[in-house]
CSV table of C-alpha atoms and ligand atoms in Angstrom, one decimal:
chain,number,residue,atom,x,y,z
A,71,MET,CA,0.0,0.0,-0.1
A,72,ASP,CA,1.0,3.7,-0.5
A,73,LEU,CA,0.5,6.0,2.3
A,74,THR,CA,0.6,9.7,2.6
A,75,VAL,CA,2.7,10.5,5.6
A,76,LYS,CA,2.3,14.1,6.9
A,77,ILE,CA,5.0,15.4,9.4
A,78,LYS,CA,5.0,18.5,11.3
A,79,ARG,CA,8.4,19.9,10.5
A,80,TYR,CA,10.1,22.7,12.4
A,81,ASN,CA,13.7,23.9,12.1
A,82,PRO,CA,14.0,26.9,14.5
A,83,GLU,CA,17.1,28.0,12.5
A,84,LYS,CA,15.1,28.5,9.3
A,85,ASP,CA,11.4,28.5,10.0
A,86,ASP,CA,9.3,31.1,11.7
A,87,ALA,CA,6.7,28.4,12.6
A,88,PRO,CA,6.1,24.7,12.4
A,89,HIS,CA,4.5,23.6,9.1
A,90,TRP,CA,3.2,20.4,7.7
A,91,GLU,CA,4.8,18.4,5.0
A,92,SER,CA,3.5,15.4,3.0
A,93,TYR,CA,5.5,12.4,1.7
A,94,GLU,CA,4.4,9.5,-0.3
A,95,VAL,CA,5.7,6.2,1.3
A,96,PRO,CA,5.2,2.7,0.2
A,97,ALA,CA,4.2,0.5,3.4
A,98,ASP,CA,3.2,-2.9,4.4
A,99,PRO,CA,0.2,-3.0,6.9
A,100,LEU,CA,2.5,-4.7,9.5
A,101,ASP,CA,5.1,-2.1,9.5
A,102,SER,CA,5.6,0.0,12.5
A,103,ALA,CA,4.9,3.8,12.3
A,104,LEU,CA,8.4,4.2,13.1
A,105,ALA,CA,9.3,2.5,9.8
A,106,LEU,CA,7.3,5.2,7.9
A,107,LEU,CA,9.5,7.9,9.5
A,108,LEU,CA,12.7,6.1,8.7
A,109,HIS,CA,11.7,5.6,5.2
A,110,VAL,CA,11.2,9.4,4.8
A,111,LYS,CA,14.5,10.1,6.6
A,112,TRP,CA,16.5,7.5,4.7
A,113,HIS,CA,15.0,7.6,1.3
A,114,ILE,CA,13.3,11.0,0.9
A,115,ASP,CA,14.5,13.7,3.2
A,116,GLY,CA,17.7,13.2,5.3
A,117,THR,CA,17.1,16.5,7.2
A,118,LEU,CA,14.1,14.9,9.2
A,119,SER,CA,14.8,14.8,12.8
A,120,LEU,CA,13.4,12.2,15.2
A,121,ARG,CA,14.5,10.2,18.3
A,122,LYS,CA,14.4,6.5,18.4
A,123,SER,CA,16.7,3.9,19.9
A,124,CYS,CA,15.4,0.4,20.6
A,125,ALA,CA,12.6,0.2,18.2
A,126,HIS,CA,11.1,-2.3,20.5
A,127,GLY,CA,9.1,-0.2,23.0
A,128,ILE,CA,11.8,-0.4,25.7
A,129,CYS,CA,13.8,2.8,25.7
A,130,GLY,CA,10.9,5.4,25.4
A,131,SER,CA,12.6,7.6,22.9
A,132,ASP,CA,9.9,7.8,20.3
A,133,ALA,CA,6.9,9.1,21.9
A,134,MET,CA,5.2,11.4,19.6
A,135,GLN,CA,1.7,12.4,18.4
A,136,ILE,CA,0.5,10.0,15.7
A,137,ASN,CA,-2.8,10.6,14.2
A,138,GLY,CA,-3.6,13.1,17.0
A,139,GLU,CA,-2.7,10.6,19.9
A,140,ASN,CA,0.4,10.3,21.9
A,141,LYS,CA,2.0,7.0,20.9
A,142,LEU,CA,5.5,5.1,20.6
A,143,ALA,CA,6.0,5.2,17.0
A,144,CYS,CA,7.9,1.7,17.3
A,145,SER,CA,5.0,0.2,19.0
A,146,VAL,CA,1.9,1.0,16.6
A,147,LEU,CA,1.5,-0.8,13.4
A,148,VAL,CA,0.5,0.8,10.2
A,149,LYS,CA,-2.7,-1.4,10.0
A,150,ASP,CA,-4.0,0.2,13.1
A,151,LEU,CA,-3.5,3.7,11.9
A,152,VAL,CA,-5.0,3.6,8.4
A,153,ASP,CA,-8.5,2.4,7.4
A,154,ASP,CA,-9.2,1.3,3.9
A,155,SER,CA,-10.2,4.7,2.6
A,156,GLY,CA,-8.1,7.4,4.3
A,157,GLU,CA,-4.6,6.4,4.1
A,158,THR,CA,-2.8,9.3,5.7
A,159,VAL,CA,-0.8,9.1,8.8
A,160,THR,CA,0.2,12.2,10.6
A,161,PHE,CA,3.2,12.8,12.9
A,162,ALA,CA,3.8,15.6,15.3
A,163,PRO,CA,6.0,16.2,18.3
A,164,LEU,CA,4.4,15.6,21.7
A,165,PRO,CA,1.8,18.4,22.4
A,166,SER,CA,2.9,21.3,24.6
A,167,ALA,CA,6.5,20.3,24.8
A,168,PRO,CA,9.1,22.8,23.5
A,169,VAL,CA,10.5,21.5,20.1
A,170,ILE,CA,14.1,21.5,19.4
A,171,LYS,CA,13.6,20.3,15.8
A,172,ASP,CA,10.9,18.4,13.9
A,173,LEU,CA,9.8,15.6,16.1
A,174,VAL,CA,12.5,16.0,18.7
A,175,ILE,CA,11.3,17.7,22.0
A,176,ASP,CA,13.4,19.3,24.7
A,177,GLN,CA,12.8,16.8,27.5
A,178,SER,CA,14.9,18.9,30.1
A,179,ARG,CA,11.8,20.1,32.0
A,180,PHE,CA,10.4,16.6,31.8
A,181,PHE,CA,13.5,15.0,33.5
A,182,GLU,CA,13.8,18.0,36.0
A,183,LYS,CA,10.3,17.2,37.2
A,184,TYR,CA,11.2,13.4,37.4
A,185,ARG,CA,14.4,14.1,39.5
A,186,SER,CA,12.6,16.5,41.7
A,187,VAL,CA,10.3,13.6,43.2
A,188,LYS,CA,13.6,11.7,44.4
A,189,PRO,CA,13.0,8.7,42.2
A,190,TRP,CA,15.4,6.5,44.1
A,191,LEU,CA,15.0,4.3,47.3
A,192,ILE,CA,15.3,6.2,50.5
A,193,ASN,CA,16.3,4.1,53.5
A,194,ASP,CA,18.8,5.0,56.0
A,195,THR,CA,18.8,1.8,58.0
A,196,PRO,CA,22.2,0.1,57.9
A,197,GLU,CA,22.8,-2.0,54.7
A,198,PRO,CA,21.9,-5.5,55.2
A,199,GLU,CA,24.5,-8.2,54.4
A,200,ARG,CA,22.5,-9.3,51.2
A,201,GLU,CA,19.5,-7.4,49.5
A,202,ARG,CA,16.7,-5.7,51.2
A,203,PRO,CA,14.1,-8.2,50.6
A,204,GLN,CA,10.5,-7.7,49.0
A,205,SER,CA,7.8,-10.3,49.0
A,206,PRO,CA,6.0,-11.0,45.8
A,207,GLU,CA,2.9,-9.5,47.5
A,208,GLU,CA,4.7,-6.3,48.3
A,209,HIS,CA,6.0,-6.0,44.9
A,210,GLU,CA,2.6,-6.5,43.4
A,211,ILE,CA,1.6,-3.1,44.9
A,212,ILE,CA,4.1,-1.3,42.7
A,213,GLU,CA,4.5,-3.8,40.0
A,214,ASP,CA,2.4,-1.8,37.3
A,215,ALA,CA,4.2,1.4,38.1
A,216,THR,CA,7.5,-0.1,37.7
A,217,LYS,CA,6.7,-0.8,34.0
A,218,CYS,CA,7.1,2.9,33.1
A,219,ILE,CA,9.8,3.5,30.4
A,220,MET,CA,9.7,7.4,30.8
A,221,CYS,CA,8.6,8.2,27.3
A,222,GLY,CA,6.5,11.2,28.4
A,223,ALA,CA,3.4,10.4,26.4
A,224,CYS,CA,1.2,10.7,29.5
A,225,THR,CA,2.6,14.0,30.8
A,226,HIS,CA,2.3,15.6,27.5
A,227,ALA,CA,-1.3,14.2,27.0
A,228,CYS,CA,-2.5,15.8,30.0
A,229,PRO,CA,-4.7,19.1,29.9
A,230,SER,CA,-3.2,20.1,33.3
A,231,THR,CA,0.3,20.1,31.7
A,232,TRP,CA,-1.0,21.9,28.8
A,233,ALA,CA,-2.5,24.6,30.8
A,234,ASP,CA,0.4,24.8,33.4
A,235,PRO,CA,3.9,23.7,32.1
A,236,ASP,CA,5.2,23.6,35.8
A,237,TYR,CA,2.7,21.0,36.8
A,238,LEU,CA,4.6,17.9,37.8
A,239,GLY,CA,2.6,15.6,35.6
A,240,PRO,CA,1.7,11.9,35.6
A,241,ALA,CA,5.0,10.4,34.7
A,242,ALA,CA,6.8,12.1,37.6
A,243,MET,CA,4.2,11.4,40.1
A,244,LEU,CA,3.9,7.9,39.1
A,245,LYS,CA,7.5,7.6,40.1
A,246,ALA,CA,6.7,9.2,43.4
A,247,TYR,CA,4.0,6.5,43.8
A,248,ARG,CA,6.3,3.9,42.8
A,249,TYR,CA,8.9,4.7,45.5
A,250,THR,CA,6.5,5.9,48.2
A,251,PHE,CA,4.6,2.5,48.0
A,252,ASP,CA,7.7,0.4,47.8
A,253,THR,CA,7.7,-1.3,51.2
A,254,ARG,CA,11.6,-0.8,51.5
A,255,ASP,CA,11.3,2.8,51.2
A,256,ASP,CA,11.3,5.4,54.1
A,257,GLY,CA,11.1,8.6,52.1
A,258,THR,CA,7.4,8.9,52.3
A,259,GLU,CA,7.2,12.3,54.1
A,260,GLU,CA,10.0,13.9,52.1
A,261,ARG,CA,8.4,12.9,48.8
A,262,LEU,CA,4.9,13.9,49.9
A,263,ASP,CA,6.4,17.4,50.6
A,264,ILE,CA,7.1,17.6,47.0
A,265,VAL,CA,4.1,16.1,45.4
A,266,ASP,CA,1.6,17.7,47.9
A,267,SER,CA,2.2,21.1,46.3
A,268,PRO,CA,0.3,23.7,44.2
A,269,ASP,CA,1.9,22.2,40.9
A,270,GLY,CA,1.6,18.6,42.2
A,271,LEU,CA,-1.1,16.0,43.1
A,272,TRP,CA,-4.0,18.4,43.2
A,273,LYS,CA,-3.7,19.5,39.6
A,274,CYS,CA,-4.7,16.0,38.7
A,275,TYR,CA,-8.2,16.2,38.0
A,276,THR,CA,-8.7,12.5,37.2
A,277,ILE,CA,-9.1,13.3,33.3
A,278,PHE,CA,-7.5,9.9,32.4
A,279,ASN,CA,-5.7,11.1,29.4
A,280,CYS,CA,-2.6,9.7,30.7
A,281,ASN,CA,-4.1,6.2,31.0
A,282,GLN,CA,-5.2,6.4,27.5
A,283,ALA,CA,-1.7,7.4,26.3
A,284,CYS,CA,0.5,5.1,28.2
A,285,PRO,CA,2.0,2.7,25.7
A,286,LYS,CA,2.7,0.2,28.6
A,287,GLU,CA,-0.9,0.5,29.6
A,288,ILE,CA,-0.2,1.4,33.1
A,289,ASP,CA,-3.3,2.4,35.3
A,290,ILE,CA,-1.6,5.8,36.2
A,291,THR,CA,-4.7,7.6,37.3
A,292,ARG,CA,-5.3,4.8,39.8
A,293,TRP,CA,-2.0,5.0,41.4
A,294,LEU,CA,-2.0,8.8,41.5
A,295,SER,CA,-5.3,8.5,43.4
A,296,ALA,CA,-3.5,6.1,45.8
A,297,LEU,CA,-0.9,8.7,46.3
A,298,LYS,CA,-3.4,11.4,47.0
A,299,ARG,CA,-5.1,9.3,49.6
A,300,ARG,CA,-1.7,8.7,51.3
A,301,ALA,CA,-1.2,12.5,51.2
A,302,VAL,CA,-4.6,13.0,52.8
A,303,THR,CA,-4.1,10.5,55.7
A,304,SER,CA,-0.5,11.9,56.1
A,305,SER,CA,-1.7,15.4,56.5
A,306,ALA,CA,-4.6,14.3,58.8
A,307,SER,CA,-2.0,12.4,61.1
A,308,THR,CA,0.3,15.4,61.1
A,309,ALA,CA,-2.5,17.8,62.0
A,310,ALA,CA,-3.8,15.5,64.7
B,80,MET,CA,3.3,16.7,55.6
B,81,ALA,CA,0.7,19.3,56.3
B,82,SER,CA,2.4,22.4,55.0
B,83,SER,CA,0.2,25.3,54.9
B,84,LYS,CA,0.1,25.3,51.1
B,85,SER,CA,-1.1,21.7,51.1
B,86,ASN,CA,-4.4,21.1,49.5
B,87,ALA,CA,-4.9,17.5,50.7
B,88,VAL,CA,-7.7,18.4,53.0
B,89,ASN,CA,-9.5,20.6,50.5
B,90,TRP,CA,-9.0,17.8,47.9
B,91,PHE,CA,-10.7,15.4,50.2
B,92,LEU,CA,-13.5,17.8,51.1
B,93,HIS,CA,-14.2,18.3,47.3
B,94,ARG,CA,-14.9,14.5,47.0
B,95,ILE,CA,-17.1,14.5,50.1
B,96,THR,CA,-19.1,17.7,49.1
B,97,GLY,CA,-19.4,16.3,45.6
B,98,THR,CA,-21.0,13.1,47.0
B,99,PHE,CA,-23.2,15.3,49.4
B,100,LEU,CA,-24.3,17.4,46.5
B,101,VAL,CA,-25.7,14.6,44.6
B,102,PHE,CA,-28.3,14.0,47.2
B,103,MET,CA,-28.7,17.5,48.5
B,104,LEU,CA,-29.3,18.8,44.8
B,105,ILE,CA,-31.9,16.3,44.4
B,106,THR,CA,-33.6,17.1,47.7
B,107,HIS,CA,-33.3,20.7,47.1
B,108,PHE,CA,-34.8,20.7,43.5
B,109,TRP,CA,-37.7,18.4,44.7
B,110,VAL,CA,-38.7,20.4,47.7
B,111,GLN,CA,-37.9,23.7,46.5
B,112,HIS,CA,-39.0,23.7,42.8
B,113,TYR,CA,-41.5,20.7,42.5
B,114,ASP,CA,-43.3,19.8,45.7
B,115,HIS,CA,-45.0,23.0,46.6
B,116,SER,CA,-47.8,21.6,48.5
B,117,VAL,CA,-46.8,19.0,51.2
B,118,ALA,CA,-43.0,19.4,51.8
B,119,SER,CA,-43.1,19.0,55.4
B,120,VAL,CA,-45.3,22.0,56.3
B,121,THR,CA,-47.1,20.8,59.5
B,122,THR,CA,-49.4,23.9,59.8
B,123,ASP,CA,-50.9,26.7,57.6
B,124,VAL,CA,-48.8,29.5,59.0
B,125,VAL,CA,-50.6,32.2,57.0
B,126,ALA,CA,-53.8,31.0,58.6
B,127,GLN,CA,-52.4,31.1,62.0
B,128,GLU,CA,-50.2,34.3,62.1
B,129,GLY,CA,-51.9,36.4,59.6
B,130,GLU,CA,-49.8,37.3,56.5
B,131,LEU,CA,-46.5,36.3,55.0
B,132,PRO,CA,-44.7,38.3,52.4
B,133,THR,CA,-45.9,37.7,48.9
B,134,TYR,CA,-44.9,38.6,45.5
B,135,SER,CA,-45.9,42.3,44.7
B,136,ASP,CA,-48.9,42.5,42.2
B,137,GLU,CA,-46.5,43.9,39.7
B,138,ALA,CA,-44.1,40.9,39.9
B,139,ALA,CA,-47.0,38.3,39.8
B,140,ALA,CA,-48.4,40.0,36.6
B,141,GLY,CA,-44.8,39.9,35.2
B,142,VAL,CA,-44.5,36.1,35.9
B,143,LYS,CA,-48.0,35.6,34.5
B,144,ALA,CA,-47.1,37.7,31.4
B,145,LYS,CA,-44.1,35.6,30.8
B,146,PHE,CA,-45.1,32.2,31.6
B,147,GLY,CA,-48.9,32.3,31.0
B,148,ALA,CA,-52.0,33.1,33.2
B,149,ASP,CA,-51.9,30.1,35.1
B,150,ALA,CA,-48.3,30.2,36.2
B,151,GLU,CA,-47.3,29.5,39.8
B,152,VAL,CA,-46.8,32.6,41.5
B,153,THR,CA,-46.8,31.4,45.0
B,154,PRO,CA,-43.5,29.4,45.7
B,155,TYR,CA,-42.1,32.4,47.6
B,156,ASN,CA,-45.0,32.0,50.2
B,157,VAL,CA,-44.5,28.2,50.4
B,158,VAL,CA,-40.8,28.6,51.0
B,159,MET,CA,-41.4,31.1,53.7
B,160,GLN,CA,-44.1,29.0,55.1
B,161,ARG,CA,-41.8,26.1,55.4
B,162,LEU,CA,-39.1,28.1,57.0
B,163,ALA,CA,-41.6,29.4,59.5
B,164,ASP,CA,-43.0,26.1,60.3
B,165,PRO,CA,-42.9,25.5,64.0
B,166,VAL,CA,-41.8,21.8,63.7
B,167,TYR,CA,-39.9,21.6,60.2
B,168,ALA,CA,-38.2,25.0,60.0
B,169,VAL,CA,-35.3,23.8,62.0
B,170,LEU,CA,-34.8,20.8,59.9
B,171,TRP,CA,-34.9,22.9,56.6
B,172,LYS,CA,-32.8,25.8,58.0
B,173,GLY,CA,-30.3,23.1,59.0
B,174,PHE,CA,-30.5,21.5,55.7
B,175,ASN,CA,-30.1,24.7,53.9
B,176,ILE,CA,-27.1,25.7,56.0
B,177,LEU,CA,-25.3,22.7,55.3
B,178,PHE,CA,-26.1,22.7,51.8
B,179,LEU,CA,-24.9,26.3,51.6
B,180,ILE,CA,-21.5,25.4,53.2
B,181,VAL,CA,-21.1,22.3,51.1
B,182,ALA,CA,-22.0,24.0,47.7
B,183,LEU,CA,-19.7,27.0,48.5
B,184,HIS,CA,-16.9,24.9,49.4
B,185,HIS,CA,-17.2,22.6,46.6
B,186,GLY,CA,-17.9,25.4,44.0
B,187,PHE,CA,-15.1,27.8,45.2
B,188,TYR,CA,-12.3,25.2,45.7
B,189,GLY,CA,-13.3,24.1,42.1
B,190,LEU,CA,-13.0,27.6,41.0
B,191,ASN,CA,-9.7,27.9,42.7
B,192,ASN,CA,-8.4,25.0,40.8
B,193,VAL,CA,-9.5,26.6,37.4
B,194,LEU,CA,-7.8,29.8,38.5
B,195,THR,CA,-4.5,28.3,39.4
B,196,ASP,CA,-4.5,26.3,36.1
B,197,TYR,CA,-4.0,29.6,34.5
B,198,ILE,CA,-2.4,31.8,37.1
B,199,ARG,CA,1.1,30.6,37.5
B,200,ASN,CA,3.1,33.1,39.3
B,201,PRO,CA,2.9,32.4,43.2
B,202,LEU,CA,1.7,36.0,44.2
B,203,GLY,CA,-1.1,35.7,41.7
B,204,ARG,CA,-2.2,32.5,43.1
B,205,VAL,CA,-2.3,33.7,46.6
B,206,MET,CA,-4.3,36.7,45.4
B,207,ALA,CA,-6.7,34.4,43.5
B,208,ARG,CA,-7.1,32.2,46.6
B,209,VAL,CA,-7.6,35.1,48.9
B,210,LEU,CA,-10.0,36.7,46.5
B,211,SER,CA,-12.3,33.6,45.7
B,212,TRP,CA,-12.4,32.5,49.4
B,213,SER,CA,-13.5,36.1,50.3
B,214,VAL,CA,-16.2,36.1,47.8
B,215,ALA,CA,-17.3,32.7,49.2
B,216,LEU,CA,-17.3,34.1,52.7
B,217,VAL,CA,-19.5,37.0,51.8
B,218,LEU,CA,-21.8,34.7,50.1
B,219,LEU,CA,-21.8,32.7,53.2
B,220,ILE,CA,-22.8,35.5,55.4
B,221,ILE,CA,-25.5,36.6,53.0
B,222,GLY,CA,-26.7,33.0,52.8
B,223,LEU,CA,-26.7,32.4,56.6
B,224,TYR,CA,-28.5,35.7,57.2
B,225,SER,CA,-31.2,34.8,54.6
B,226,VAL,CA,-31.8,31.3,55.7
B,227,ILE,CA,-31.7,32.0,59.5
B,228,THR,CA,-34.1,35.2,59.4
B,229,ALA,CA,-36.4,33.8,56.6
B,230,GLY,CA,-39.8,33.1,58.2
B,231,TRP,CA,-38.7,33.9,61.7
C,22,HEM,C1,-24.1,16.2,41.4
C,22,HEM,C2,-23.3,17.0,42.1
C,22,HEM,C3,-21.9,17.1,42.0
C,22,HEM,C4,-20.8,16.3,42.0
C,22,HEM,C5,-21.0,14.7,42.2
C,22,HEM,C6,-19.7,16.9,41.7
C,22,HEM,C7,-18.5,16.4,41.7
C,22,HEM,C8,-17.2,17.1,41.3
C,22,HEM,C9,-15.9,16.4,41.4
C,22,HEM,C10,-15.6,15.0,41.8
C,22,HEM,C11,-15.1,17.4,41.0
C,22,HEM,C12,-13.5,17.1,41.1
C,22,HEM,C13,-12.8,16.8,39.9
C,22,HEM,C14,-11.5,16.5,40.0
C,22,HEM,O1,-10.8,17.4,40.2
C,22,HEM,O2,-11.1,15.2,39.8
C,22,HEM,C15,-15.8,18.7,40.8
C,22,HEM,C16,-15.2,19.7,40.3
C,22,HEM,C17,-15.8,20.9,40.3
C,22,HEM,N1,-17.1,21.2,40.7
C,22,HEM,FE1,-18.5,19.8,41.1
C,22,HEM,N2,-19.9,18.3,41.6
C,22,HEM,C18,-21.2,18.4,41.8
C,22,HEM,C19,-21.9,19.6,41.7
C,22,HEM,C20,-21.3,20.9,41.6
C,22,HEM,C21,-22.0,22.2,41.8
C,22,HEM,C22,-23.4,22.3,42.1
C,22,HEM,C23,-21.0,23.1,41.6
C,22,HEM,C24,-21.3,24.8,41.5
C,22,HEM,C25,-21.5,25.2,42.7
C,22,HEM,C26,-19.8,22.5,41.1
C,22,HEM,C27,-18.6,23.2,40.9
C,22,HEM,C28,-17.5,22.6,40.6
C,22,HEM,C29,-16.4,23.2,40.1
C,22,HEM,C30,-16.1,24.7,39.7
C,22,HEM,C31,-15.4,22.1,39.9
C,22,HEM,C32,-14.1,22.4,39.4
C,22,HEM,C33,-14.0,21.9,37.9
C,22,HEM,C34,-12.5,21.9,37.3
C,22,HEM,O3,-11.8,21.6,38.0
C,22,HEM,O4,-12.4,22.0,36.1
C,22,HEM,N3,-20.0,21.2,41.2
C,22,HEM,N4,-17.1,18.3,40.9
C,23,SF4,S1,3.6,6.1,32.6
C,23,SF4,FE1,3.4,5.3,30.6
C,23,SF4,S2,3.1,7.2,29.1
C,23,SF4,FE2,3.8,7.9,31.1
C,23,SF4,S3,6.2,8.1,30.8
C,23,SF4,FE3,5.8,6.0,31.9
C,23,SF4,S4,5.6,4.6,30.0
C,23,SF4,FE4,5.3,6.7,29.2
C,24,FES,S1,12.3,3.5,20.1
C,24,FES,FE1,12.6,2.7,22.0
C,24,FES,S2,10.7,2.8,22.6
C,24,FES,FE2,10.3,3.2,20.6
């Protein structure tokens, strides 16, 4: 099949504003969307910029807006993007993110928010001789959240992020959940101090866009709600 | 950690008040806007105590002109009667006061959220917060005054 691939191009050194360009690309229904972009880059226009690495949904590099939805280009197939009639696939950078060039966004803000929630194990008790054990049941609590590959599809799908770029966003707060609910972690209070803030948890209005966007199908909203409840009980117990 | 900037309690109350509102709105609409006759009035206060405030003739004429000759122009009396009822007034005043507090908290916390989505500098946020809770406070005072004095 032949497809029309429309890409939102932007080169800040040359262009005043982003603009759409179309390319005719031969494709197999079982190709990934990433293959379409690579065809454009390798055979039509080498100036196209995009991020990719693993091409297998592991590294999280190639989250972008495909046919209007945030997805990993490597993890979605052409057959799921086109119907028999309209054979156009559109690619744009993740919405509301600052664009460096074409499909490449500036992720520095995103990772700043990630680091701000202390996404590591906080535990000051003396190191045990071997590992700090965790039972399968204890792991089950955070299992879903550990699947995050930091692609940013969720945070950039969230209307709260669109309205307020300082909002911590689902990806960072999911990390806060992942460590706060890790039974080996003692950092609840210091992490809650960060997420229980005007740009944190309470700007999550349970819109569920993050759940819909997540390529790993993580039930993000559910875990953020658990974190909110933890913040409520923690603030109630400090008040008491 | 309950820092002063924490919204944990407000968020929690928003859920609680939302749940309350489902039931309170239904009760409010039914009692206030549909069931003009029975609605917990034990006695005919008008008959007992003489007169209650009514719509002025001009207002009544205006209602009839707009909504037809048989339009209902007595709800105000019914409301006043209920709030003057020797038995049920306390119940309805209590209900209305709770409804007032619940709706004001729910609506104004929600409004605060909307405002802080768009106002991003910290000072602006504080001002929006102070301003909207001040408006809520004024409405609370007006509401409390109306509900408490009505019919008494
Ligand atoms: C059936 C009754 C109601 C229910 C169950 C309800 C429930 C809710 C819930 C759960 C939220 C929070 C959404 C979130 O942040 O996750 C909300 C937001 C809000 N509610 Fe209500 N509500 C009700 C009636 C009302 C009424 C009567 C008002 C007006 C006084 C109101 C004004 C608001 C506002 C302004 C927001 C914030 C909207 C936003 O953040 O965009 N609600 N409501
Ligand atoms: S939660 Fe899902 S969408 Fe969000 S960054 Fe992680 S993998 Fe991507
Ligand atoms: S290229 Fe690694 S996730 Fe798509």
